[in-house]
Coordinates of C-alpha atoms in Angstrom, one line a residue:
M1 CA 9.8 -31.3 43.0
S2 CA 7.2 -34.0 43.3
Q3 CA 4.4 -33.8 45.7
P4 CA 4.1 -36.4 48.4
A5 CA 1.9 -39.5 47.7
T6 CA -0.3 -38.5 50.6
D7 CA -1.4 -35.4 48.8
P8 CA -5.1 -36.0 48.0
K9 CA -4.7 -34.5 44.4
R10 CA -2.1 -37.3 43.7
R11 CA -4.2 -40.2 45.4
P12 CA -2.9 -43.5 43.9
R13 CA -5.1 -45.1 41.3
G14 CA -5.3 -48.2 43.5
A15 CA -6.9 -46.4 46.4
M16 CA -9.9 -45.2 44.3
R17 CA -10.2 -48.8 42.8
Q18 CA -10.2 -50.1 46.3
R19 CA -12.9 -47.7 47.5
I20 CA -15.1 -48.6 44.4
L21 CA -14.8 -52.3 45.1
D22 CA -15.6 -51.6 48.8
V23 CA -18.7 -49.6 48.2
A24 CA -19.9 -52.0 45.4
L25 CA -19.3 -54.9 47.6
Q26 CA -21.7 -53.6 50.3
L27 CA -24.3 -52.4 47.6
F28 CA -24.2 -55.8 46.0
I29 CA -24.7 -57.5 49.4
D30 CA -27.4 -55.2 50.7
Q31 CA -29.6 -54.8 47.5
G32 CA -28.2 -57.3 44.9
Y33 CA -25.8 -56.9 41.8
E34 CA -28.8 -56.6 39.6
A35 CA -30.5 -53.8 41.5
T36 CA -27.3 -51.8 41.9
S37 CA -26.3 -49.3 39.1
L38 CA -22.9 -47.7 38.4
R39 CA -24.6 -44.4 38.9
E40 CA -25.6 -45.5 42.5
I41 CA -22.0 -46.5 43.2
A42 CA -20.6 -43.3 41.8
E43 CA -23.1 -41.3 44.0
R44 CA -22.2 -43.3 47.0
L45 CA -18.6 -42.5 46.5
D46 CA -19.4 -38.8 45.7
V47 CA -17.6 -39.2 42.3
S48 CA -18.6 -38.7 38.7
K49 CA -19.5 -41.6 36.6
A50 CA -16.6 -40.7 34.3
A51 CA -14.3 -41.1 37.4
L52 CA -15.9 -44.6 37.9
Y53 CA -15.5 -45.5 34.3
Y54 CA -11.8 -44.8 34.5
H55 CA -11.4 -47.7 36.7
F56 CA -14.4 -50.0 35.6
E57 CA -16.0 -49.6 32.3
Q58 CA -18.9 -52.0 33.1
K59 CA -20.5 -53.3 36.3
A60 CA -19.6 -56.8 35.4
E61 CA -15.9 -56.0 35.8
I62 CA -16.5 -55.0 39.4
L63 CA -18.2 -58.3 40.1
I64 CA -15.2 -60.1 38.5
A65 CA -12.8 -58.2 40.5
L66 CA -14.7 -59.0 43.7
H67 CA -14.9 -62.7 42.8
L68 CA -11.2 -62.9 42.2
R69 CA -10.5 -61.5 45.6
L70 CA -12.2 -64.6 47.0
H71 CA -10.6 -66.9 44.5
E72 CA -7.3 -65.9 45.8
V73 CA -8.3 -66.8 49.4
G74 CA -9.4 -70.2 48.1
L75 CA -6.2 -70.9 46.1
H76 CA -4.1 -70.0 49.2
V77 CA -5.9 -72.5 51.2
A78 CA -5.9 -75.1 48.5
K79 CA -2.0 -75.0 48.2
R80 CA -2.0 -76.1 51.7
L81 CA -3.6 -79.4 50.6
D82 CA -0.1 -80.3 49.4
D83 CA 0.8 -80.7 53.0
L84 CA -1.4 -83.7 53.1
D85 CA 0.8 -85.4 50.5
T86 CA 3.9 -85.3 52.7
G87 CA 3.2 -88.3 54.8
A88 CA 2.1 -86.2 57.9
D89 CA -0.9 -87.3 60.1
P90 CA -3.7 -86.7 57.7
V91 CA -6.2 -85.9 60.4
K92 CA -4.0 -83.3 62.2
A93 CA -3.0 -81.8 58.8
W94 CA -6.7 -81.5 57.9
L95 CA -7.6 -79.9 61.2
S96 CA -4.8 -77.4 60.6
L97 CA -6.2 -76.9 57.1
L98 CA -9.8 -76.4 58.4
D99 CA -8.5 -74.0 61.1
E100 CA -6.9 -71.8 58.3
F101 CA -9.9 -72.1 56.1
I102 CA -12.3 -71.0 59.0
E103 CA -10.1 -68.0 59.7
N104 CA -10.0 -67.0 56.0
L105 CA -13.9 -67.3 55.8
K106 CA -14.1 -65.1 58.9
A107 CA -11.9 -62.6 57.5
N108 CA -13.7 -62.5 54.1
R109 CA -17.2 -62.9 55.3
D110 CA -18.4 -60.0 53.1
L111 CA -17.1 -61.7 50.0
L112 CA -18.9 -64.8 51.0
L113 CA -22.2 -62.9 51.5
L114 CA -21.6 -61.5 48.0
H115 CA -21.5 -65.0 46.5
Q116 CA -24.3 -66.3 48.4
R117 CA -26.7 -63.5 47.5
N118 CA -25.7 -63.0 44.0
M119 CA -24.9 -66.6 42.9
Q120 CA -26.9 -66.5 39.6
A121 CA -25.1 -63.2 38.4
I122 CA -21.8 -64.6 39.4
R123 CA -22.4 -67.9 37.5
Q124 CA -23.4 -65.9 34.5
I125 CA -20.7 -63.2 34.5
V126 CA -17.7 -64.8 36.1
S127 CA -17.9 -68.1 34.4
E128 CA -17.8 -66.3 31.1
A129 CA -14.8 -64.3 32.0
H130 CA -13.1 -66.4 34.6
E131 CA -9.4 -66.8 33.5
N132 CA -8.5 -69.0 36.3
Q133 CA -10.8 -71.9 35.8
A134 CA -7.8 -74.2 35.5
E135 CA -6.7 -73.2 39.0
H136 CA -10.2 -73.6 40.3
E137 CA -10.5 -77.2 38.8
E138 CA -7.0 -77.9 40.2
M139 CA -8.2 -77.0 43.7
E140 CA -11.1 -79.2 43.4
E141 CA -8.8 -82.1 42.1
R142 CA -6.5 -81.7 45.0
I143 CA -9.6 -82.1 47.5
R144 CA -10.7 -85.1 45.6
R145 CA -7.2 -86.5 45.6
V146 CA -6.8 -86.3 49.3
L147 CA -10.5 -87.7 49.9
S148 CA -9.8 -90.7 47.7
D149 CA -6.4 -91.5 49.0
P150 CA -6.6 -95.3 49.9
R151 CA -3.7 -94.9 52.4
I152 CA -6.1 -93.0 54.6
P153 CA -8.8 -95.4 56.1
L154 CA -12.2 -94.8 54.5
R155 CA -13.8 -93.9 57.8
T156 CA -11.3 -91.0 58.4
R157 CA -11.9 -89.8 54.8
V158 CA -15.5 -89.7 55.2
R159 CA -15.2 -87.7 58.5
M160 CA -12.6 -85.4 56.7
G161 CA -15.3 -84.7 53.9
C162 CA -18.1 -84.2 56.5
A163 CA -15.9 -81.7 58.6
L164 CA -15.1 -79.7 55.3
G165 CA -18.8 -79.7 54.3
A166 CA -19.9 -78.6 57.8
V167 CA -17.4 -75.8 57.8
I168 CA -18.4 -74.5 54.4
G169 CA -22.1 -75.1 54.8
T170 CA -22.4 -73.4 58.2
L171 CA -20.2 -70.3 57.6
L172 CA -21.5 -69.6 54.2
D173 CA -25.0 -69.5 55.3
I174 CA -24.6 -67.7 58.5
D175 CA -27.2 -65.1 57.9
S176 CA -30.3 -67.5 57.2
M177 CA -29.4 -70.2 59.6
F178 CA -27.7 -68.3 62.5
A179 CA -29.1 -64.8 62.4
G180 CA -27.8 -62.7 65.3
V181 CA -24.9 -65.0 66.1
S182 CA -21.5 -63.4 65.7
I183 CA -19.1 -64.8 63.0
D184 CA -16.5 -65.1 65.8
E185 CA -18.9 -67.2 68.1
L186 CA -20.0 -69.3 65.2
A187 CA -16.4 -69.9 64.1
V188 CA -15.5 -71.4 67.6
L189 CA -18.4 -73.8 67.5
V190 CA -17.7 -74.8 63.9
R191 CA -14.2 -75.5 64.9
E192 CA -15.2 -77.5 67.8
A193 CA -17.7 -79.6 65.6
A194 CA -15.1 -80.2 63.0
R195 CA -12.9 -81.6 65.8
D196 CA -15.7 -83.7 67.1
L197 CA -16.1 -85.2 63.6
L198 CA -12.4 -86.0 63.3
A199 CA -11.9 -87.3 66.9

């Protein structure tokens, strides 16, 4: 008779992988990717390096896995850009998209901090191994397509672009510009500013 999945001796492989990613994420944010070793991650998890190697043979694989988490968030929001091609009110659709984007940024703040604080390592390692480059380029192309659509008045497109830039710039750099402000409070103000830009 098989043991139940809740038996710690039969912990699913995915659970340990998730723990590794969570611990590495915090260490990469706190002290940087370059300054964090696999041994330190293993010690923080209270496991052997061999147990860590079972899931990730190199530290770079952990960074790539964390990057792909945020990439999936971006792809989900980017797919919503197609809503803007359906003939709906572009400003209303853009505001809805920005609201969803703000919520996703709030929910994934640690992943954003990882990227902000480890940009050089991410550019070097992830760009070499990024299997979804075409999807990333497609997402950027969708944004360009919307913001260059001549059916939308130029003034509106400029405001849409400014609103997107304000959301990204403000929420991505929360620690250096808005130290001590909660992400929830800042998100409310960012949402309000985006609406002002598009009023």
